[in-house]
PDB file of C-alpha atoms in Angstrom:
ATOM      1  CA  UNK A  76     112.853 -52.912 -16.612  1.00 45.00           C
ATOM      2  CA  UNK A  77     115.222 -50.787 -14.636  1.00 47.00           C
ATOM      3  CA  UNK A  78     118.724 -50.361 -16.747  1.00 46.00           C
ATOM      4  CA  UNK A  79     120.369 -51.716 -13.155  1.00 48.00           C
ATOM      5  CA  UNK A  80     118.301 -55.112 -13.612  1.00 48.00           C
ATOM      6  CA  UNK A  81     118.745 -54.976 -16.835  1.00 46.00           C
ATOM      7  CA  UNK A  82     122.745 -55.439 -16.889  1.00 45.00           C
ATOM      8  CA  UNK A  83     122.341 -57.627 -13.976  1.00 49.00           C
ATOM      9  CA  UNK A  84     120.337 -59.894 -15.857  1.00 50.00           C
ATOM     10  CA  UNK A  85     122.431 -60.025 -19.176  1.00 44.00           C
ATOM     11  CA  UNK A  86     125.298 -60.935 -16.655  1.00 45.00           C
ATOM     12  CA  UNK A  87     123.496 -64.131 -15.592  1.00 49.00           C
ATOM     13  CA  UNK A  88     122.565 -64.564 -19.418  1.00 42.00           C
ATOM     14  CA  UNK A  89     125.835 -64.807 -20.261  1.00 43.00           C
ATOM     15  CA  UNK A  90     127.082 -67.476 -17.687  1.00 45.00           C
ATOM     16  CA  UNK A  91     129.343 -70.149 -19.147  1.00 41.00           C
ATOM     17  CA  UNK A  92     128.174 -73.848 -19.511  1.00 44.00           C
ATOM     18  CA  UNK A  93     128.824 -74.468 -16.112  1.00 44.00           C
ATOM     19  CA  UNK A  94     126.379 -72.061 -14.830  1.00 45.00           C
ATOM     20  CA  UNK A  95     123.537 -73.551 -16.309  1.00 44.00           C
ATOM     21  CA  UNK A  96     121.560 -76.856 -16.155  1.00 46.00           C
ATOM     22  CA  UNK A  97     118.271 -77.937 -17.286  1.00 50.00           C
ATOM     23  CA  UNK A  98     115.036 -78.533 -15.309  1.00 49.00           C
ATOM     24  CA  UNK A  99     113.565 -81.220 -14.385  1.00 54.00           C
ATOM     25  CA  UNK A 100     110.354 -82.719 -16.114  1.00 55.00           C
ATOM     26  CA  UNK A 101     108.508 -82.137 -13.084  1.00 69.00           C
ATOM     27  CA  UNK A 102     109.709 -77.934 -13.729  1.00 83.00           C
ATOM     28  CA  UNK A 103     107.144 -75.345 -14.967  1.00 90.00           C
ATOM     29  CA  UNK A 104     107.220 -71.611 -15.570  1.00 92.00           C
ATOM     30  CA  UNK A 105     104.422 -69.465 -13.050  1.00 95.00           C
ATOM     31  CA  UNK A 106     103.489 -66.569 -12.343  1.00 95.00           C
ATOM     32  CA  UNK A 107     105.805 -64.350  -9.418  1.00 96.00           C
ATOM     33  CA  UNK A 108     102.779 -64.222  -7.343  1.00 94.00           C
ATOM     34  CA  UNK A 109     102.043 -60.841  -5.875  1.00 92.00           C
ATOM     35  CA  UNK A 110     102.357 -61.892  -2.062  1.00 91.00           C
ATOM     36  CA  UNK A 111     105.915 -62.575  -2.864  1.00 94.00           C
ATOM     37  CA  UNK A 112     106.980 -59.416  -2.025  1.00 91.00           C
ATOM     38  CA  UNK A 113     111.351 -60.135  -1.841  1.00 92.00           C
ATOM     39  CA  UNK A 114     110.020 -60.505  -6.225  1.00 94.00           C
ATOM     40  CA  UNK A 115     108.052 -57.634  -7.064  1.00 90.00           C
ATOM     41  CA  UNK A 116     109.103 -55.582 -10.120  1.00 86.00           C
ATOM     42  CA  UNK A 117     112.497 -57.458 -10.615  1.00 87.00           C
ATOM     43  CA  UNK A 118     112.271 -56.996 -14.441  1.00 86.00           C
ATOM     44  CA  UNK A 119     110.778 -60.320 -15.297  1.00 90.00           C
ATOM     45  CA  UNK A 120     107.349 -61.809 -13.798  1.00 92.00           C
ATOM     46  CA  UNK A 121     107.300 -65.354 -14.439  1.00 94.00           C
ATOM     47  CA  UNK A 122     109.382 -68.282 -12.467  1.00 94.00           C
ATOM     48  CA  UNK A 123     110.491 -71.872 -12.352  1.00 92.00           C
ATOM     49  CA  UNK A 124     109.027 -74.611  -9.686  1.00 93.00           C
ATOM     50  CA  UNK A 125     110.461 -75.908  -7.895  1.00 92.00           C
ATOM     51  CA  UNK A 126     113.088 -73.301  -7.636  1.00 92.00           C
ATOM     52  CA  UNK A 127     117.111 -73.625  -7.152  1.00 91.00           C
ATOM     53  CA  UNK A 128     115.917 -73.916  -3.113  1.00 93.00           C
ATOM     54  CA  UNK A 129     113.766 -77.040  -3.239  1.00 91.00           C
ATOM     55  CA  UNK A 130     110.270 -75.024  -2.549  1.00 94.00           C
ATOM     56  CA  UNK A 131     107.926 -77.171  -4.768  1.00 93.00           C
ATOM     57  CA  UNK A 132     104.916 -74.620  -5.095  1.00 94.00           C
ATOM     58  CA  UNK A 133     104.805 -70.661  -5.343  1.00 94.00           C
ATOM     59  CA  UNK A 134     102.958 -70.854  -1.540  1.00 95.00           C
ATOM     60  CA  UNK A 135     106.054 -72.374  -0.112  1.00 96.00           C
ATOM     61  CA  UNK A 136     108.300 -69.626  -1.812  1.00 96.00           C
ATOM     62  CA  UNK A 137     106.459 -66.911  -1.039  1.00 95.00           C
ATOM     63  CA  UNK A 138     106.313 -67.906   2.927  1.00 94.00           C
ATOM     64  CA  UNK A 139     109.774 -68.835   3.062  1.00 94.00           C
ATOM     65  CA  UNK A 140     111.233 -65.634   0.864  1.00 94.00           C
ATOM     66  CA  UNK A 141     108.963 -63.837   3.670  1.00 91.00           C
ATOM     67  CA  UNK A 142     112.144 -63.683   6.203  1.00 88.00           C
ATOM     68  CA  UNK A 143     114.204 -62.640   4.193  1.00 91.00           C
ATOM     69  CA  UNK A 144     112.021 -59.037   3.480  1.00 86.00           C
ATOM     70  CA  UNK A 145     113.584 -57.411   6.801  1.00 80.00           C
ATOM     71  CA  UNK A 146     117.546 -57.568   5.553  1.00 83.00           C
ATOM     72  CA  UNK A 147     116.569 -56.762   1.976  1.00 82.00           C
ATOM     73  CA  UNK A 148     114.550 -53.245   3.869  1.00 74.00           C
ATOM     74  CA  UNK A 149     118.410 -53.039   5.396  1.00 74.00           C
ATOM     75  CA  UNK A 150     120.020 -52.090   1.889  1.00 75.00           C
ATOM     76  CA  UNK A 151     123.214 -54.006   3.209  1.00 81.00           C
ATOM     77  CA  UNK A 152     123.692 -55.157  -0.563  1.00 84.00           C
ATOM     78  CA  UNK A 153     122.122 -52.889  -3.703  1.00 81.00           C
ATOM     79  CA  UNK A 154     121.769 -56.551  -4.875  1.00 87.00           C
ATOM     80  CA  UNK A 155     120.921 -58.434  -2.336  1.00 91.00           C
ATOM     81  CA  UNK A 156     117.595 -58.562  -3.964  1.00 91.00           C
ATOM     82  CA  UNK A 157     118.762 -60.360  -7.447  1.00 90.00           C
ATOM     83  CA  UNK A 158     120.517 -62.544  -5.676  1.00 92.00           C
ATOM     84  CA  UNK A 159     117.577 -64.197  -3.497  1.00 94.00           C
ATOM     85  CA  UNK A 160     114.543 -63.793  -6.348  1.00 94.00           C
ATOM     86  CA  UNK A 161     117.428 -66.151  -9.039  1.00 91.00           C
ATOM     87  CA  UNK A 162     117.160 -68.402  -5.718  1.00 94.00           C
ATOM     88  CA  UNK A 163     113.231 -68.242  -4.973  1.00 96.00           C
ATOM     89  CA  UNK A 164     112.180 -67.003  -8.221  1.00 94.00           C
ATOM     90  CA  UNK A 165     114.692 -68.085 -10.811  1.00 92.00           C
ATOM     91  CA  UNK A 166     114.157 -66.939 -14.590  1.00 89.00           C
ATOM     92  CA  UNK A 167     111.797 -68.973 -16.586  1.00 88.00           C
ATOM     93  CA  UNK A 168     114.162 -70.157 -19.525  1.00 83.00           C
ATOM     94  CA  UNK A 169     115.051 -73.007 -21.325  1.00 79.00           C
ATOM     95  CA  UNK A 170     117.808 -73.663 -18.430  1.00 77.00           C
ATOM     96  CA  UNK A 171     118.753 -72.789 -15.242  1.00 75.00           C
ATOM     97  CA  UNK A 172     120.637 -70.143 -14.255  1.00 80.00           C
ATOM     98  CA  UNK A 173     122.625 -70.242 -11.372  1.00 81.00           C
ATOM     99  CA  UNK A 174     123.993 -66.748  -9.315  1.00 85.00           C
ATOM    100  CA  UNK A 175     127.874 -66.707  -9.678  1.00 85.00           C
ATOM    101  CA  UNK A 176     129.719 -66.942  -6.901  1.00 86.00           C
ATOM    102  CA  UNK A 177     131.112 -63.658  -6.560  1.00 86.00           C
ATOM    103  CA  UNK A 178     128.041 -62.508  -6.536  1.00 87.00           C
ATOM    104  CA  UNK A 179     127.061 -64.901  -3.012  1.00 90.00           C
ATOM    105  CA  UNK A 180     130.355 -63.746  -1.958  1.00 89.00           C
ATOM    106  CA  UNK A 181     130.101 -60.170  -2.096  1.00 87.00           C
ATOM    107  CA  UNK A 182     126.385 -60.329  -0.662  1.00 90.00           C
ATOM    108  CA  UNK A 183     127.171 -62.687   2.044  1.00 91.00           C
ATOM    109  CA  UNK A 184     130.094 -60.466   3.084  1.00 86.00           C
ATOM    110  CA  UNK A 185     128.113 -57.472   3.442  1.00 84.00           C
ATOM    111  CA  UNK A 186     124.354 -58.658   4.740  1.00 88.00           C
ATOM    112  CA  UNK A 187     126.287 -61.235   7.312  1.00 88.00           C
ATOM    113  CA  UNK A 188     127.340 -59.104   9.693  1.00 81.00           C
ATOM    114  CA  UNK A 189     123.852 -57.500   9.837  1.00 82.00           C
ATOM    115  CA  UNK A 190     122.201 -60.915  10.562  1.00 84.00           C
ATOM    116  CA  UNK A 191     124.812 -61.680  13.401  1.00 79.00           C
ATOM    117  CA  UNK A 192     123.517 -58.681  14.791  1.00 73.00           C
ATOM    118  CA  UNK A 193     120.077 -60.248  15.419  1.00 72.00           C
ATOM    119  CA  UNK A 194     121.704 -63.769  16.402  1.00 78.00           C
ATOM    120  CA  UNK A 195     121.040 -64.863  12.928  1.00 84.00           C
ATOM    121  CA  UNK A 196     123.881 -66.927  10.952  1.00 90.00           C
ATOM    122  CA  UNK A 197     124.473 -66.986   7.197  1.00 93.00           C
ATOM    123  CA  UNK A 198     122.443 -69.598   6.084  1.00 93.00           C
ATOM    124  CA  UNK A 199     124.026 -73.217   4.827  1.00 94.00           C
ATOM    125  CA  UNK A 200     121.643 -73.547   2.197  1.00 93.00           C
ATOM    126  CA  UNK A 201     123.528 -70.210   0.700  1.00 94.00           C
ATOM    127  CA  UNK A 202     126.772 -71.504   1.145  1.00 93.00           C
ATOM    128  CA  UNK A 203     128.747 -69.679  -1.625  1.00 92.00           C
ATOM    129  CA  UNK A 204     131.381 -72.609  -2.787  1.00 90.00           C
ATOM    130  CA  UNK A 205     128.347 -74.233  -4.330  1.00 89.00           C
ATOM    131  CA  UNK A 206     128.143 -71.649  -6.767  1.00 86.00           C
ATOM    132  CA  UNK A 207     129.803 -71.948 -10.012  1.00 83.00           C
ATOM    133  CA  UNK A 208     132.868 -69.554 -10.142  1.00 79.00           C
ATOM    134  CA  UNK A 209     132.692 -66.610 -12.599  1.00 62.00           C
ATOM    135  CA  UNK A 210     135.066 -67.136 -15.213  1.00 49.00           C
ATOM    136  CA  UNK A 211     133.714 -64.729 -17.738  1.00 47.00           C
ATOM    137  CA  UNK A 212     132.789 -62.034 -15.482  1.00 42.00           C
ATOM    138  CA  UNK A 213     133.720 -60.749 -11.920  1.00 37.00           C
ATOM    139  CA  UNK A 214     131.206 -58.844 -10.348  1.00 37.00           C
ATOM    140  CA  UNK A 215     133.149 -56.647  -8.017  1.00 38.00           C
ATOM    141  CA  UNK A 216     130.867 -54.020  -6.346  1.00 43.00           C
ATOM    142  CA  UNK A 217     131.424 -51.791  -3.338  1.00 44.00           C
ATOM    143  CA  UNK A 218     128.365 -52.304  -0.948  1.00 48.00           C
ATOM    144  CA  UNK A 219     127.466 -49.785   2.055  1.00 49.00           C
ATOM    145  CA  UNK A 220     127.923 -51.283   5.461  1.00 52.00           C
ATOM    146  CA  UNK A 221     125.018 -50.738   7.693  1.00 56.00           C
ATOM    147  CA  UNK A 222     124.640 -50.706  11.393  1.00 56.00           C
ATOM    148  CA  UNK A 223     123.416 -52.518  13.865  1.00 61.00           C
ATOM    149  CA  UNK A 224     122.467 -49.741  16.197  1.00 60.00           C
ATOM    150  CA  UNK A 225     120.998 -47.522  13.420  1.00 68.00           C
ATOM    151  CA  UNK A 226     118.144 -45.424  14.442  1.00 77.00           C
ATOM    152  CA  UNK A 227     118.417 -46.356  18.209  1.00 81.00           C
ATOM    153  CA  UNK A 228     116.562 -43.820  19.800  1.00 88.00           C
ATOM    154  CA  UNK A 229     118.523 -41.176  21.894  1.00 89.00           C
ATOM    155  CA  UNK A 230     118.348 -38.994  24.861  1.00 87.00           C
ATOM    156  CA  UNK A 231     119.115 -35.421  23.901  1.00 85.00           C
ATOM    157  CA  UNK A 232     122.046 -34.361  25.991  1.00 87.00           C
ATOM    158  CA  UNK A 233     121.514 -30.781  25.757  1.00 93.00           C
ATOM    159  CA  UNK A 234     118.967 -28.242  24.092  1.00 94.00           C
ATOM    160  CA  UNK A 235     122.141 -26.631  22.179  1.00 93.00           C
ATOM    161  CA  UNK A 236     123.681 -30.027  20.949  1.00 93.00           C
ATOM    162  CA  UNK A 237     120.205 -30.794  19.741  1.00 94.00           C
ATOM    163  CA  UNK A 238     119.888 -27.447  17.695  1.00 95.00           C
ATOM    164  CA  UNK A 239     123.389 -28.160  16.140  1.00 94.00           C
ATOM    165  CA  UNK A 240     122.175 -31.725  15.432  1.00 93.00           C
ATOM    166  CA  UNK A 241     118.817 -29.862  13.638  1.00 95.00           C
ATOM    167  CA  UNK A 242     121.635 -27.560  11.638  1.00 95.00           C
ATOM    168  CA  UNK A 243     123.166 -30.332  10.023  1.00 93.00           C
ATOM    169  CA  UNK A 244     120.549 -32.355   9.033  1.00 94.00           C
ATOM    170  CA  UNK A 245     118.177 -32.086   5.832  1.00 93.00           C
ATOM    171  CA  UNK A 246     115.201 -32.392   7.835  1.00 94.00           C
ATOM    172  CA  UNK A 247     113.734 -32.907  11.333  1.00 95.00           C
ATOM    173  CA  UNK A 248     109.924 -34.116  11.360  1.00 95.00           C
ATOM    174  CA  UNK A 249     107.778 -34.782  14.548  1.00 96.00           C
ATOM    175  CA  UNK A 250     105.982 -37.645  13.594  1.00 96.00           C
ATOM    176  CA  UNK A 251     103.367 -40.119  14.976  1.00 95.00           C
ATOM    177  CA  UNK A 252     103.294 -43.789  14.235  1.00 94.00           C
ATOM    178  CA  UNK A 253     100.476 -46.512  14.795  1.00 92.00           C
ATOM    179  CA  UNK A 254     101.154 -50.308  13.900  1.00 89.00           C
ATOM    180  CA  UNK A 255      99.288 -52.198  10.999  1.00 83.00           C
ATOM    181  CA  UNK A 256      98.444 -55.646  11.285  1.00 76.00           C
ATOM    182  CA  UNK A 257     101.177 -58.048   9.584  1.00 61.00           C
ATOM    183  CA  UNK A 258     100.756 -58.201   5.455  1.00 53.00           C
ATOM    184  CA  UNK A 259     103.102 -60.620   3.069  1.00 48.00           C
ATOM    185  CA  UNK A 260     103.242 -57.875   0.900  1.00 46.00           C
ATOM    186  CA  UNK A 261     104.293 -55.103   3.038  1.00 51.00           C
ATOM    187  CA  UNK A 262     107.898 -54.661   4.260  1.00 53.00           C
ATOM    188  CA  UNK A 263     106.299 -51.662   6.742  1.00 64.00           C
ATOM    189  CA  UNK A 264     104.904 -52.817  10.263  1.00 76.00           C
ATOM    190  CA  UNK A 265     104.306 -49.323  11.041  1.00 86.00           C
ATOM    191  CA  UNK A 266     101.959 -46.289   9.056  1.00 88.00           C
ATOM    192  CA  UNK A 267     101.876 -42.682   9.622  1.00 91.00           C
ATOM    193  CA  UNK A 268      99.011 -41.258  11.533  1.00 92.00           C
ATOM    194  CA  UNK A 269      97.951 -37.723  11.329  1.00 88.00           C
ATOM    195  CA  UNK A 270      99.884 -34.396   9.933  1.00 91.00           C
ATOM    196  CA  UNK A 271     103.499 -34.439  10.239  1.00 93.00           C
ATOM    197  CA  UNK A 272     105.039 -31.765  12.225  1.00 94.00           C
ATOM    198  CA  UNK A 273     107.829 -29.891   9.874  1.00 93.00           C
ATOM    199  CA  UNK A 274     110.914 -28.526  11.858  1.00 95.00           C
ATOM    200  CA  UNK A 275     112.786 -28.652   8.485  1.00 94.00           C
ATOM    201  CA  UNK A 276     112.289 -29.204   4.853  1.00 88.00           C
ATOM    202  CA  UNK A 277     115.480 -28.653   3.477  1.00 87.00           C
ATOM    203  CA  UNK A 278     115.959 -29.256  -0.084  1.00 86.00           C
ATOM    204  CA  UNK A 279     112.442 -31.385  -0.036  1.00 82.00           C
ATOM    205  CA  UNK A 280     108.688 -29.256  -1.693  1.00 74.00           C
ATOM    206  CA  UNK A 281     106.323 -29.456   0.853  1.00 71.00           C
ATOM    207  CA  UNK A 282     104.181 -32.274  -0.135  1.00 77.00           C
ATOM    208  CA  UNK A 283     107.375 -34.589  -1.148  1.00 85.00           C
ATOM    209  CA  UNK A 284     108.195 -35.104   2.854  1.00 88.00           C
ATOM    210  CA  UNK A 285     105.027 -37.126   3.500  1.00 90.00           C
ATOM    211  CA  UNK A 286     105.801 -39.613   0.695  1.00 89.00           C
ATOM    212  CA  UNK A 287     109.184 -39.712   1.403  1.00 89.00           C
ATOM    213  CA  UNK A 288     108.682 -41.076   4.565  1.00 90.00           C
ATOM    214  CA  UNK A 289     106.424 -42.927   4.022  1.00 87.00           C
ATOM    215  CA  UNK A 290     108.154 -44.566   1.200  1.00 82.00           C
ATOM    216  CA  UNK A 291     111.255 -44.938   4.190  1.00 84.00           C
ATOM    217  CA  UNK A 292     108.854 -46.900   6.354  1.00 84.00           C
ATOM    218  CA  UNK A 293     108.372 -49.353   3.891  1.00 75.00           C
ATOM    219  CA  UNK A 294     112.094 -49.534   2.624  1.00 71.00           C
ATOM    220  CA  UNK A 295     114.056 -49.104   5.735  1.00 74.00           C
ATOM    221  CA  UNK A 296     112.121 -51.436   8.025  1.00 69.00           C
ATOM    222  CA  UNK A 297     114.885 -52.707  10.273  1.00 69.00           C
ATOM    223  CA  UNK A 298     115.649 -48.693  10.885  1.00 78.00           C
ATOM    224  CA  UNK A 299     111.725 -48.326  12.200  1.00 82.00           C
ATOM    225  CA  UNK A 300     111.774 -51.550  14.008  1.00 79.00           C
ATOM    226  CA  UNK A 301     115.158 -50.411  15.697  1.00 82.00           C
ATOM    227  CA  UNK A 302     113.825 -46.751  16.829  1.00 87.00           C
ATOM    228  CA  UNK A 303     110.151 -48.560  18.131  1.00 88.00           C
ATOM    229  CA  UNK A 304     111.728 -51.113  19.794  1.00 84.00           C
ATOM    230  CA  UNK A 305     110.812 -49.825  22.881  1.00 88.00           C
ATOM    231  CA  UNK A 306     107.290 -48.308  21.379  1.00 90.00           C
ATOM    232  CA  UNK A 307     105.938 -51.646  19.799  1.00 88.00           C
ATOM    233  CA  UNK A 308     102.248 -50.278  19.303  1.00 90.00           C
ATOM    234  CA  UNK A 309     103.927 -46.639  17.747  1.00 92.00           C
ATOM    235  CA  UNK A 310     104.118 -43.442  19.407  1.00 94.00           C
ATOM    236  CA  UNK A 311     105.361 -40.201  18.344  1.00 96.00           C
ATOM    237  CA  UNK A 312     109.078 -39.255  17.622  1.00 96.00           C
ATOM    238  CA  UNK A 313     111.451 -36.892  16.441  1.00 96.00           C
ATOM    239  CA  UNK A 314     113.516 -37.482  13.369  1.00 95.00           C
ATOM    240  CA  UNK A 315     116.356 -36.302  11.627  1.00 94.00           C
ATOM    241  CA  UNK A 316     118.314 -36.988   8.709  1.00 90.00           C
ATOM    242  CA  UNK A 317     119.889 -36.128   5.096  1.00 88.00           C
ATOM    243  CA  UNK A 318     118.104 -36.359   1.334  1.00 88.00           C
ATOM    244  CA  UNK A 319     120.093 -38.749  -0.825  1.00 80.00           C
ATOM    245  CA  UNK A 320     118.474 -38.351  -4.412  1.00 79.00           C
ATOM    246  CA  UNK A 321     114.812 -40.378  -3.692  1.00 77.00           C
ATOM    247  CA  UNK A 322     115.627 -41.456   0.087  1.00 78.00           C
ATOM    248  CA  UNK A 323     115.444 -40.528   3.272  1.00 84.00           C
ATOM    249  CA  UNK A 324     118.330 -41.700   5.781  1.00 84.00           C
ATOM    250  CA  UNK A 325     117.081 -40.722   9.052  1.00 88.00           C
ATOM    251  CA  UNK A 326     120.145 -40.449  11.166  1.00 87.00           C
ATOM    252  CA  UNK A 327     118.681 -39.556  14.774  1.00 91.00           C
ATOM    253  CA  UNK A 328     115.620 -40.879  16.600  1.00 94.00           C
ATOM    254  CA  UNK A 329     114.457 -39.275  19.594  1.00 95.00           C
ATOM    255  CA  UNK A 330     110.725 -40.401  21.343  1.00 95.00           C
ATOM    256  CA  UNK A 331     108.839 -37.298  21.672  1.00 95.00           C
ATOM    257  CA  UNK A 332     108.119 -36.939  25.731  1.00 92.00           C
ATOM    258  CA  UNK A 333     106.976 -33.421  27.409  1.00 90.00           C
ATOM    259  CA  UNK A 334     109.057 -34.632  30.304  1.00 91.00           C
ATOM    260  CA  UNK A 335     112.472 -34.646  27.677  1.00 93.00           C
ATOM    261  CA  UNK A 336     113.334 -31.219  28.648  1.00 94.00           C
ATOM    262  CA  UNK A 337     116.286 -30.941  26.243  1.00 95.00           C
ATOM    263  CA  UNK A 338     114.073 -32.065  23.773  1.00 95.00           C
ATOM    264  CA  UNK A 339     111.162 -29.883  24.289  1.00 96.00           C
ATOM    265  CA  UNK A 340     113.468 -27.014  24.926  1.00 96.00           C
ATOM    266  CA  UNK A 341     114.943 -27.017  21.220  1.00 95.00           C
ATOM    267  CA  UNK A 342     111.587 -27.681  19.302  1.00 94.00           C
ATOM    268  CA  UNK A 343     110.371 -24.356  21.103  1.00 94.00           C
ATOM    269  CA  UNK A 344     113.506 -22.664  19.969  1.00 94.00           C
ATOM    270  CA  UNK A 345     114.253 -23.756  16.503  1.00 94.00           C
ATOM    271  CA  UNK A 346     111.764 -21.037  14.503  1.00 91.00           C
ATOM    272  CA  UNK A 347     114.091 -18.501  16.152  1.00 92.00           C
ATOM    273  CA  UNK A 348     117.734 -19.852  16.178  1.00 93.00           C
ATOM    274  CA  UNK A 349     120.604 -19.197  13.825  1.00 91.00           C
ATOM    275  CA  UNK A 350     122.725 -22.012  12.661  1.00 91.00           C
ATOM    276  CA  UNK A 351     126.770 -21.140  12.714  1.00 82.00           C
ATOM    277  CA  UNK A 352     126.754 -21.770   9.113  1.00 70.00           C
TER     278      UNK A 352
END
């Protein structure tokens, strides 16, 4: 169990009375199954049914934690996830343990604005003032604020701008894309196909930049769906981006077209030009 999970999870085990209740006699502890993919290695593997949402067998939880996969690939919240699996896949203990409301709170107010983005409200059945209040503990945690328009795919406006884009970035990768048939357990709709085409490496060995990537198609799904929005089948793009300790934030999209001039123009001329710093 990660030691993030771990504090998390002695947070909720120290909830006051009024966090807790106990199940029903219709309640039972099961397995997480493995198609519930919002679950998978939380730090515990077992759950209540019915859960704190009403779902009365693990088939209805997985399906209906299912939606929720594309905001959790957003990383709007580094706990988004820990607050949805104590909703769909709450701890199997003597009691029940409600998330605190802070905790709603400071999720809602930073995955929110990302579901208005896609015409999606916060849902009522996560209204926050039916939480129990912290009393003992205040979970106060500063959460990154994605974008909407994050890996929108761009028109170079010059060969040069594009160079100095390629200077500032970690890596640039020409990379081709084909689209998988839909899996519960994937967060991915998209897998690479063939070699990837290395522009720049930066700080990354060679054979890390394959997995890396690949391990950004399955975390930063919104990102992919965003850049082949236009592309639904795949196709092959330019990316560019920085290394933040495991991940890859790709930064700029561009589709990969022979008539792109700009675009062309700087892949030809990047082996041979010298960045100002």
């Amino acid at each position: 169990m990660s030691s993030h999970y771990s504090s998390l999870l002695f947070i909720l085990l120290l909830a006051g009375e009024d966090e807790l209740w106990e199940p029903s006699s219709s309640s039972r502890c099961v397995s997480i199954p493995l198609g519930m993919a919002l679950c998978q290695n939380i730090g515990y593997n077992t759950m209540r049914m019915p859960n704190l949402l009403g779902h009365e067998t693990p088939a209805e939880a997985v399906q209906q934690s299912a939606s929720w996969l594309p905001l959790l690939a957003r990383e709007c919240h580094p706990d988004a996830r820990i607050f949805l699996c104590s909703l769909f896949a709450p701890l199997c203990l003597d009691r029940f343990i409600s998330p605190c409301r802070s905790l709603c709170e400071s999720v809602r107010d930073s995955c929110a604005p990302i579901m208005s983005c896609y015409g999606y409200p916060w849902p009522e059945i996560l209204r926050c003032d039916q939480y129990p209040a912290d009393h003992l503990i205040g979970l106060t945690i500063s959460a990154p604020q994605a974008s909407c328009r994050d890996c929108e795919l761009e028109e170079a406006s010059s060969s040069n701008d594009l160079l100095e884009t390629f200077c500032r970035s970690d890596f640039v990768v020409k990379l081709r894309l084909t689209r998988l048939k839909y899996s519960p357990v994937s967060l991915s709709q998209f897998s690479l196909a063939g070699k990837l085409d290395v522009l720049k490496q930066g700080p990354l060995l060679g054979g890390q930049l394959r997995s890396r990537i690949e391990l950004w198609l399955e975390r930063d799904a919104t990102c992919v769906r965003n850049m082949t929005r236009q592309h639904p089948r795949g196709g092959t793009f330019l990316v560019t981006g920085t290394v933040q300790g495991e991940r890859l934030v790709v930064n700029k999209a561009f589709a990969w077209q022979k008539q792109d001039k700009n675009l062309m123009a700087a892949a030809r001329k990047w082996k041979q030009y010298r960045c100002r710093n």
